[in-house]
Amino acid sequence: MQKTSLTALARNELENAKVASSGRSATTIFGGHEHALRQTLIAFRAGEKLSEHENPGEATVQVLVGRVILEAGPTSWSGWIGDLLIVPDARHSLEAVEDSVILLTVVKLG
């Protein structure tokens, strides 16, 4: 059994993102190359974006801090603290409208 404080990790990663040249900071909480399931905490300064990319499998985005916009083609979804966004099986991007932290959960398919 392992216990992790998402609140403490979110606070730490957001501080790292604020001083990082990329405006982002991330840490893998669970999983990796040897697992199908991977959970990554990602922090963004306001205005930073993950540019359009493919979905590597089934994925969700849980907003822990701030507000983000998930876009896939002409469709977009706004996520606030406590929201869970289902990532579409299509090219998509994610933008932080304000300083934000998300928990990205991915299950790699095939």
CSV table of N, CA, C and O in Angstrom, one decimal:
chain,number,residue,atom,x,y,z
A,1,MET,N,0.9,-1.2,0.0
A,1,MET,CA,0.0,0.0,0.0
A,1,MET,C,0.9,1.2,0.0
A,1,MET,O,1.9,1.3,0.7
A,2,GLN,N,0.5,2.2,-0.8
A,2,GLN,CA,1.2,3.5,-0.8
A,2,GLN,C,0.2,4.6,-0.8
A,2,GLN,O,-0.8,4.5,-1.4
A,3,LYS,N,0.5,5.7,-0.1
A,3,LYS,CA,-0.3,6.8,0.0
A,3,LYS,C,0.4,8.1,-0.4
A,3,LYS,O,1.6,8.2,-0.1
A,4,THR,N,-0.3,8.9,-1.2
A,4,THR,CA,0.3,10.1,-1.8
A,4,THR,C,-0.6,11.3,-1.6
A,4,THR,O,-1.8,11.1,-1.8
A,5,SER,N,-0.2,12.4,-1.1
A,5,SER,CA,-1.0,13.6,-0.9
A,5,SER,C,-1.0,14.4,-2.2
A,5,SER,O,0.1,15.0,-2.6
A,6,LEU,N,-2.1,14.3,-3.0
A,6,LEU,CA,-2.2,15.1,-4.2
A,6,LEU,C,-2.1,16.6,-3.9
A,6,LEU,O,-1.6,17.3,-4.8
A,7,THR,N,-2.6,17.0,-2.8
A,7,THR,CA,-2.6,18.4,-2.5
A,7,THR,C,-1.2,18.9,-2.3
A,7,THR,O,-0.8,20.0,-2.8
A,8,ALA,N,-0.4,18.2,-1.6
A,8,ALA,CA,1.0,18.6,-1.4
A,8,ALA,C,1.8,18.5,-2.7
A,8,ALA,O,2.6,19.4,-3.0
A,9,LEU,N,1.6,17.4,-3.4
A,9,LEU,CA,2.3,17.3,-4.7
A,9,LEU,C,1.9,18.5,-5.7
A,9,LEU,O,2.7,19.0,-6.4
A,10,ALA,N,0.6,18.8,-5.7
A,10,ALA,CA,0.1,19.9,-6.6
A,10,ALA,C,0.8,21.2,-6.2
A,10,ALA,O,1.2,21.9,-7.1
A,11,ARG,N,0.8,21.5,-4.9
A,11,ARG,CA,1.4,22.7,-4.5
A,11,ARG,C,2.9,22.8,-4.9
A,11,ARG,O,3.4,23.8,-5.4
A,12,ASN,N,3.6,21.7,-4.7
A,12,ASN,CA,5.1,21.6,-5.0
A,12,ASN,C,5.3,21.8,-6.5
A,12,ASN,O,6.1,22.5,-7.0
A,13,GLU,N,4.5,21.0,-7.3
A,13,GLU,CA,4.7,21.1,-8.8
A,13,GLU,C,4.3,22.5,-9.4
A,13,GLU,O,4.9,22.9,-10.3
A,14,LEU,N,3.3,23.1,-8.8
A,14,LEU,CA,2.9,24.4,-9.2
A,14,LEU,C,4.0,25.5,-8.9
A,14,LEU,O,4.3,26.3,-9.8
A,15,GLU,N,4.7,25.3,-7.8
A,15,GLU,CA,5.8,26.2,-7.5
A,15,GLU,C,6.9,26.0,-8.5
A,15,GLU,O,7.6,26.9,-9.0
A,16,ASN,N,7.2,24.7,-8.8
A,16,ASN,CA,8.2,24.4,-9.8
A,16,ASN,C,7.9,24.9,-11.2
A,16,ASN,O,8.7,25.5,-11.9
A,17,ALA,N,6.6,24.8,-11.6
A,17,ALA,CA,6.2,25.4,-12.9
A,17,ALA,C,6.3,26.9,-13.0
A,17,ALA,O,6.7,27.4,-14.0
A,18,LYS,N,6.1,27.6,-11.9
A,18,LYS,CA,6.2,29.0,-11.9
A,18,LYS,C,7.6,29.5,-12.2
A,18,LYS,O,7.8,30.6,-12.7
A,19,VAL,N,8.6,28.7,-11.9
A,19,VAL,CA,10.0,29.1,-12.1
A,19,VAL,C,10.6,28.4,-13.3
A,19,VAL,O,11.7,28.8,-13.7
A,20,ALA,N,10.0,27.4,-13.8
A,20,ALA,CA,10.5,26.7,-15.0
A,20,ALA,C,10.4,27.5,-16.2
A,20,ALA,O,9.4,28.2,-16.5
A,21,SER,N,11.4,27.4,-17.1
A,21,SER,CA,11.4,28.1,-18.4
A,21,SER,C,10.2,27.7,-19.3
A,21,SER,O,9.7,28.5,-20.0
A,22,SER,N,9.8,26.4,-19.1
A,22,SER,CA,8.7,25.9,-19.9
A,22,SER,C,7.3,26.3,-19.4
A,22,SER,O,6.3,26.2,-20.1
A,23,GLY,N,7.3,26.7,-18.1
A,23,GLY,CA,6.0,27.1,-17.5
A,23,GLY,C,5.3,25.9,-17.0
A,23,GLY,O,4.1,26.0,-16.7
A,24,ARG,N,5.9,24.7,-17.1
A,24,ARG,CA,5.3,23.4,-16.7
A,24,ARG,C,6.2,22.6,-15.8
A,24,ARG,O,7.4,22.8,-15.8
A,25,SER,N,5.6,21.8,-15.0
A,25,SER,CA,6.3,20.8,-14.2
A,25,SER,C,5.4,19.6,-14.0
A,25,SER,O,4.2,19.7,-13.9
A,26,ALA,N,6.1,18.4,-14.0
A,26,ALA,CA,5.3,17.2,-13.9
A,26,ALA,C,6.0,16.1,-13.1
A,26,ALA,O,7.3,16.1,-13.1
A,27,THR,N,5.3,15.2,-12.5
A,27,THR,CA,5.8,14.1,-11.9
A,27,THR,C,4.9,12.9,-12.1
A,27,THR,O,3.7,13.0,-12.0
A,28,THR,N,5.5,11.7,-12.3
A,28,THR,CA,4.7,10.5,-12.4
A,28,THR,C,4.4,10.0,-11.0
A,28,THR,O,5.3,9.8,-10.2
A,29,ILE,N,3.1,9.8,-10.8
A,29,ILE,CA,2.7,9.3,-9.4
A,29,ILE,C,2.6,7.8,-9.4
A,29,ILE,O,3.0,7.1,-8.5
A,30,PHE,N,2.1,7.2,-10.5
A,30,PHE,CA,2.0,5.8,-10.6
A,30,PHE,C,2.3,5.3,-12.1
A,30,PHE,O,1.9,6.0,-13.0
A,31,GLY,N,2.9,4.2,-12.2
A,31,GLY,CA,3.0,3.6,-13.6
A,31,GLY,C,4.4,4.0,-14.2
A,31,GLY,O,5.3,4.3,-13.5
A,32,GLY,N,4.4,3.9,-15.4
A,32,GLY,CA,5.6,4.1,-16.2
A,32,GLY,C,5.6,3.1,-17.4
A,32,GLY,O,4.6,2.6,-17.7
A,33,HIS,N,6.7,2.9,-18.0
A,33,HIS,CA,6.8,2.1,-19.2
A,33,HIS,C,6.5,0.7,-19.0
A,33,HIS,O,6.0,0.0,-19.9
A,34,GLU,N,6.6,0.2,-17.8
A,34,GLU,CA,6.3,-1.3,-17.5
A,34,GLU,C,4.9,-1.5,-17.1
A,34,GLU,O,4.5,-2.6,-16.9
A,35,HIS,N,4.0,-0.4,-17.0
A,35,HIS,CA,2.6,-0.6,-16.6
A,35,HIS,C,1.7,0.0,-17.7
A,35,HIS,O,2.1,0.8,-18.5
A,36,ALA,N,0.5,-0.6,-17.8
A,36,ALA,CA,-0.5,-0.1,-18.8
A,36,ALA,C,-1.1,1.2,-18.2
A,36,ALA,O,-1.3,2.2,-19.0
A,37,LEU,N,-1.3,1.3,-16.9
A,37,LEU,CA,-1.8,2.5,-16.3
A,37,LEU,C,-0.7,3.5,-15.9
A,37,LEU,O,0.3,3.1,-15.3
A,38,ARG,N,-0.9,4.8,-16.2
A,38,ARG,CA,0.0,5.8,-15.8
A,38,ARG,C,-0.7,7.0,-15.3
A,38,ARG,O,-1.6,7.5,-15.9
A,39,GLN,N,-0.3,7.5,-14.1
A,39,GLN,CA,-0.9,8.7,-13.6
A,39,GLN,C,0.2,9.8,-13.4
A,39,GLN,O,1.2,9.5,-12.7
A,40,THR,N,0.0,10.9,-14.0
A,40,THR,CA,1.0,12.0,-13.9
A,40,THR,C,0.3,13.3,-13.5
A,40,THR,O,-0.7,13.7,-14.0
A,41,LEU,N,1.0,13.9,-12.5
A,41,LEU,CA,0.5,15.2,-12.0
A,41,LEU,C,1.3,16.3,-12.8
A,41,LEU,O,2.5,16.2,-12.9
A,42,ILE,N,0.5,17.2,-13.5
A,42,ILE,CA,1.1,18.2,-14.3
A,42,ILE,C,0.7,19.6,-13.9
A,42,ILE,O,-0.6,19.8,-13.7
A,43,ALA,N,1.6,20.5,-13.7
A,43,ALA,CA,1.3,21.8,-13.2
A,43,ALA,C,1.7,22.8,-14.4
A,43,ALA,O,2.7,22.6,-15.1
A,44,PHE,N,0.9,23.8,-14.6
A,44,PHE,CA,1.0,24.8,-15.6
A,44,PHE,C,0.9,26.2,-15.1
A,44,PHE,O,0.0,26.5,-14.3
A,45,ARG,N,1.8,27.1,-15.5
A,45,ARG,CA,1.5,28.6,-15.3
A,45,ARG,C,0.3,29.0,-16.2
A,45,ARG,O,0.1,28.4,-17.3
A,46,ALA,N,-0.4,30.0,-15.8
A,46,ALA,CA,-1.5,30.5,-16.6
A,46,ALA,C,-1.0,30.8,-18.0
A,46,ALA,O,0.1,31.4,-18.2
A,47,GLY,N,-1.7,30.4,-19.0
A,47,GLY,CA,-1.4,30.7,-20.4
A,47,GLY,C,-0.6,29.6,-21.1
A,47,GLY,O,-0.4,29.6,-22.3
A,48,GLU,N,0.0,28.7,-20.3
A,48,GLU,CA,0.8,27.6,-20.9
A,48,GLU,C,-0.1,26.5,-21.5
A,48,GLU,O,-1.2,26.4,-21.1
A,49,LYS,N,0.5,25.8,-22.5
A,49,LYS,CA,-0.3,24.9,-23.3
A,49,LYS,C,0.5,23.6,-23.6
A,49,LYS,O,1.7,23.7,-23.8
A,50,LEU,N,-0.2,22.5,-23.6
A,50,LEU,CA,0.3,21.3,-24.2
A,50,LEU,C,-0.2,21.3,-25.6
A,50,LEU,O,-1.4,21.2,-25.9
A,51,SER,N,0.7,21.4,-26.6
A,51,SER,CA,0.2,21.6,-28.0
A,51,SER,C,-0.5,20.3,-28.4
A,51,SER,O,-0.4,19.2,-27.8
A,52,GLU,N,-1.1,20.4,-29.6
A,52,GLU,CA,-1.9,19.3,-30.1
A,52,GLU,C,-1.1,18.0,-30.2
A,52,GLU,O,0.0,18.0,-30.7
A,53,HIS,N,-1.6,16.9,-29.7
A,53,HIS,CA,-1.0,15.6,-29.8
A,53,HIS,C,-2.0,14.5,-29.8
A,53,HIS,O,-3.2,14.7,-29.6
A,54,GLU,N,-1.5,13.3,-30.1
A,54,GLU,CA,-2.4,12.1,-30.2
A,54,GLU,C,-2.7,11.6,-28.8
A,54,GLU,O,-1.9,11.8,-27.9
A,55,ASN,N,-3.8,10.9,-28.7
A,55,ASN,CA,-4.1,10.2,-27.4
A,55,ASN,C,-3.5,8.8,-27.5
A,55,ASN,O,-3.8,8.0,-28.3
A,56,PRO,N,-2.6,8.5,-26.5
A,56,PRO,CA,-1.9,7.2,-26.5
A,56,PRO,C,-2.8,6.0,-26.0
A,56,PRO,O,-2.4,4.9,-26.1
A,57,GLY,N,-4.0,6.3,-25.6
A,57,GLY,CA,-4.9,5.3,-25.1
A,57,GLY,C,-6.1,5.9,-24.4
A,57,GLY,O,-6.4,7.1,-24.8
A,58,GLU,N,-6.7,5.3,-23.5
A,58,GLU,CA,-7.8,5.9,-22.8
A,58,GLU,C,-7.3,6.8,-21.8
A,58,GLU,O,-6.3,6.5,-21.1
A,59,ALA,N,-7.9,8.0,-21.7
A,59,ALA,CA,-7.3,9.0,-20.8
A,59,ALA,C,-8.3,9.9,-20.2
A,59,ALA,O,-9.4,10.2,-20.8
A,60,THR,N,-8.0,10.4,-18.9
A,60,THR,CA,-8.9,11.4,-18.3
A,60,THR,C,-8.0,12.5,-17.7
A,60,THR,O,-6.8,12.2,-17.4
A,61,VAL,N,-8.6,13.6,-17.5
A,61,VAL,CA,-7.9,14.8,-16.9
A,61,VAL,C,-8.8,15.2,-15.7
A,61,VAL,O,-9.9,15.6,-15.9
A,62,GLN,N,-8.2,15.1,-14.5
A,62,GLN,CA,-8.9,15.6,-13.3
A,62,GLN,C,-8.2,17.0,-12.9
A,62,GLN,O,-7.0,17.0,-12.7
A,63,VAL,N,-9.0,18.0,-12.8
A,63,VAL,CA,-8.5,19.3,-12.5
A,63,VAL,C,-8.4,19.4,-11.0
A,63,VAL,O,-9.4,19.4,-10.3
A,64,LEU,N,-7.2,19.6,-10.5
A,64,LEU,CA,-7.0,19.7,-9.0
A,64,LEU,C,-6.9,21.2,-8.6
A,64,LEU,O,-7.3,21.5,-7.5
A,65,VAL,N,-6.3,22.0,-9.4
A,65,VAL,CA,-6.2,23.5,-9.2
A,65,VAL,C,-6.4,24.2,-10.4
A,65,VAL,O,-6.0,23.8,-11.5
A,66,GLY,N,-7.1,25.4,-10.4
A,66,GLY,CA,-7.2,26.3,-11.5
A,66,GLY,C,-8.3,25.9,-12.5
A,66,GLY,O,-9.3,25.3,-12.2
A,67,ARG,N,-8.1,26.3,-13.8
A,67,ARG,CA,-9.0,26.1,-14.9
A,67,ARG,C,-8.2,25.8,-16.1
A,67,ARG,O,-7.3,26.5,-16.4
A,68,VAL,N,-8.7,24.8,-16.9
A,68,VAL,CA,-8.0,24.4,-18.1
A,68,VAL,C,-9.1,24.3,-19.2
A,68,VAL,O,-10.3,24.2,-19.0
A,69,ILE,N,-8.6,24.3,-20.5
A,69,ILE,CA,-9.5,24.1,-21.6
A,69,ILE,C,-8.8,23.0,-22.4
A,69,ILE,O,-7.7,23.0,-22.8
A,70,LEU,N,-9.6,21.9,-22.7
A,70,LEU,CA,-9.2,20.8,-23.5
A,70,LEU,C,-9.9,21.0,-24.9
A,70,LEU,O,-11.1,21.2,-24.9
A,71,GLU,N,-9.1,21.0,-25.9
A,71,GLU,CA,-9.6,21.2,-27.3
A,71,GLU,C,-9.3,20.0,-28.1
A,71,GLU,O,-8.2,19.4,-28.1
A,72,ALA,N,-10.3,19.6,-29.0
A,72,ALA,CA,-10.1,18.5,-30.0
A,72,ALA,C,-10.9,19.0,-31.2
A,72,ALA,O,-12.1,19.0,-31.2
A,73,GLY,N,-10.1,19.4,-32.2
A,73,GLY,CA,-10.7,20.0,-33.4
A,73,GLY,C,-11.5,21.2,-33.0
A,73,GLY,O,-11.1,22.1,-32.3
A,74,PRO,N,-12.8,21.3,-33.5
A,74,PRO,CA,-13.6,22.5,-33.2
A,74,PRO,C,-14.3,22.5,-31.9
A,74,PRO,O,-14.9,23.4,-31.5
A,75,THR,N,-14.1,21.4,-31.1
A,75,THR,CA,-14.8,21.3,-29.9
A,75,THR,C,-13.9,21.5,-28.7
A,75,THR,O,-12.7,21.1,-28.7
A,76,SER,N,-14.4,22.2,-27.7
A,76,SER,CA,-13.6,22.4,-26.5
A,76,SER,C,-14.4,22.2,-25.2
A,76,SER,O,-15.7,22.4,-25.2
A,77,TRP,N,-13.7,21.9,-24.1
A,77,TRP,CA,-14.4,21.7,-22.9
A,77,TRP,C,-13.6,22.4,-21.8
A,77,TRP,O,-12.4,22.4,-21.8
A,78,SER,N,-14.3,23.1,-20.9
A,78,SER,CA,-13.6,23.9,-19.9
A,78,SER,C,-13.7,23.0,-18.6
A,78,SER,O,-14.7,22.4,-18.3
A,79,GLY,N,-12.6,22.9,-17.9
A,79,GLY,CA,-12.5,22.2,-16.7
A,79,GLY,C,-12.1,23.0,-15.5
A,79,GLY,O,-11.1,23.8,-15.6
A,80,TRP,N,-12.8,23.0,-14.4
A,80,TRP,CA,-12.5,23.7,-13.2
A,80,TRP,C,-12.2,22.7,-12.1
A,80,TRP,O,-12.3,21.5,-12.3
A,81,ILE,N,-11.7,23.2,-11.0
A,81,ILE,CA,-11.4,22.4,-9.8
A,81,ILE,C,-12.5,21.4,-9.6
A,81,ILE,O,-13.7,21.7,-9.5
A,82,GLY,N,-12.1,20.1,-9.5
A,82,GLY,CA,-13.0,19.0,-9.2
A,82,GLY,C,-13.6,18.4,-10.4
A,82,GLY,O,-14.2,17.3,-10.3
A,83,ASP,N,-13.4,19.0,-11.6
A,83,ASP,CA,-14.0,18.4,-12.9
A,83,ASP,C,-13.1,17.3,-13.4
A,83,ASP,O,-11.9,17.3,-13.2
A,84,LEU,N,-13.7,16.3,-14.0
A,84,LEU,CA,-13.1,15.2,-14.6
A,84,LEU,C,-13.4,15.2,-16.1
A,84,LEU,O,-14.6,15.2,-16.5
A,85,LEU,N,-12.4,15.4,-17.0
A,85,LEU,CA,-12.6,15.5,-18.4
A,85,LEU,C,-12.2,14.2,-19.0
A,85,LEU,O,-11.1,13.7,-18.7
A,86,ILE,N,-13.0,13.6,-19.9
A,86,ILE,CA,-12.7,12.4,-20.6
A,86,ILE,C,-12.0,12.9,-21.9
A,86,ILE,O,-12.5,13.6,-22.7
A,87,VAL,N,-10.7,12.5,-22.1
A,87,VAL,CA,-9.9,12.9,-23.3
A,87,VAL,C,-10.5,12.1,-24.5
A,87,VAL,O,-10.5,10.9,-24.5
A,88,PRO,N,-10.8,12.9,-25.5
A,88,PRO,CA,-11.3,12.2,-26.7
A,88,PRO,C,-10.3,11.4,-27.4
A,88,PRO,O,-9.1,11.7,-27.3
A,89,ASP,N,-10.7,10.4,-28.2
A,89,ASP,CA,-9.8,9.5,-28.9
A,89,ASP,C,-9.5,10.3,-30.3
A,89,ASP,O,-9.9,9.8,-31.3
A,90,ALA,N,-8.8,11.4,-30.1
A,90,ALA,CA,-8.5,12.3,-31.3
A,90,ALA,C,-7.3,13.2,-30.9
A,90,ALA,O,-7.0,13.3,-29.7
A,91,ARG,N,-6.7,13.8,-31.9
A,91,ARG,CA,-5.7,14.8,-31.6
A,91,ARG,C,-6.4,15.9,-30.7
A,91,ARG,O,-7.5,16.3,-30.9
A,92,HIS,N,-5.6,16.4,-29.7
A,92,HIS,CA,-6.2,17.3,-28.7
A,92,HIS,C,-5.0,18.1,-28.1
A,92,HIS,O,-3.9,17.8,-28.2
A,93,SER,N,-5.4,19.2,-27.5
A,93,SER,CA,-4.5,20.1,-26.8
A,93,SER,C,-5.1,20.5,-25.5
A,93,SER,O,-6.3,20.3,-25.3
A,94,LEU,N,-4.3,21.0,-24.6
A,94,LEU,CA,-4.8,21.4,-23.2
A,94,LEU,C,-4.1,22.8,-22.9
A,94,LEU,O,-2.9,22.9,-23.0
A,95,GLU,N,-4.9,23.7,-22.5
A,95,GLU,CA,-4.4,25.1,-22.1
A,95,GLU,C,-4.8,25.4,-20.7
A,95,GLU,O,-5.9,25.2,-20.3
A,96,ALA,N,-3.9,26.0,-19.9
A,96,ALA,CA,-4.2,26.5,-18.6
A,96,ALA,C,-4.7,27.9,-18.7
A,96,ALA,O,-3.9,28.8,-19.1
A,97,VAL,N,-5.9,28.2,-18.3
A,97,VAL,CA,-6.5,29.5,-18.3
A,97,VAL,C,-5.9,30.3,-17.2
A,97,VAL,O,-5.7,31.5,-17.3
A,98,GLU,N,-5.7,29.6,-16.1
A,98,GLU,CA,-5.0,30.2,-14.9
A,98,GLU,C,-4.0,29.2,-14.4
A,98,GLU,O,-4.0,28.1,-14.9
A,99,ASP,N,-3.2,29.6,-13.4
A,99,ASP,CA,-2.3,28.6,-12.8
A,99,ASP,C,-3.1,27.4,-12.5
A,99,ASP,O,-4.1,27.5,-11.8
A,100,SER,N,-2.6,26.2,-13.0
A,100,SER,CA,-3.5,25.0,-12.9
A,100,SER,C,-2.6,23.8,-12.6
A,100,SER,O,-1.4,23.7,-13.0
A,101,VAL,N,-3.3,22.8,-12.0
A,101,VAL,CA,-2.6,21.5,-11.8
A,101,VAL,C,-3.7,20.4,-12.2
A,101,VAL,O,-4.8,20.5,-11.8
A,102,ILE,N,-3.3,19.4,-13.0
A,102,ILE,CA,-4.1,18.4,-13.4
A,102,ILE,C,-3.5,17.0,-13.0
A,102,ILE,O,-2.3,16.9,-12.9
A,103,LEU,N,-4.4,16.0,-12.9
A,103,LEU,CA,-4.0,14.6,-12.7
A,103,LEU,C,-4.4,13.9,-14.0
A,103,LEU,O,-5.6,13.8,-14.3
A,104,LEU,N,-3.4,13.6,-14.8
A,104,LEU,CA,-3.6,12.9,-16.1
A,104,LEU,C,-3.5,11.4,-15.9
A,104,LEU,O,-2.5,10.9,-15.3
A,105,THR,N,-4.6,10.7,-16.2
A,105,THR,CA,-4.6,9.2,-16.1
A,105,THR,C,-4.7,8.6,-17.5
A,105,THR,O,-5.6,9.0,-18.2
A,106,VAL,N,-3.8,7.8,-17.8
A,106,VAL,CA,-3.7,7.1,-19.1
A,106,VAL,C,-3.6,5.6,-19.0
A,106,VAL,O,-2.8,5.2,-18.2
A,107,VAL,N,-4.4,4.9,-19.8
A,107,VAL,CA,-4.2,3.5,-19.9
A,107,VAL,C,-3.8,3.3,-21.4
A,107,VAL,O,-4.6,3.6,-22.3
A,108,LYS,N,-2.6,2.8,-21.6
A,108,LYS,CA,-2.1,2.6,-22.9
A,108,LYS,C,-2.8,1.3,-23.5
A,108,LYS,O,-2.9,0.3,-22.9
A,109,LEU,N,-3.3,1.5,-24.7
A,109,LEU,CA,-3.9,0.4,-25.4
A,109,LEU,C,-3.0,-0.3,-26.4
A,109,LEU,O,-2.2,0.3,-27.0
A,110,GLY,N,-3.2,-1.6,-26.5
A,110,GLY,CA,-2.4,-2.4,-27.5
A,110,GLY,C,-1.0,-2.4,-27.2
A,110,GLY,O,-0.1,-2.5,-27.8
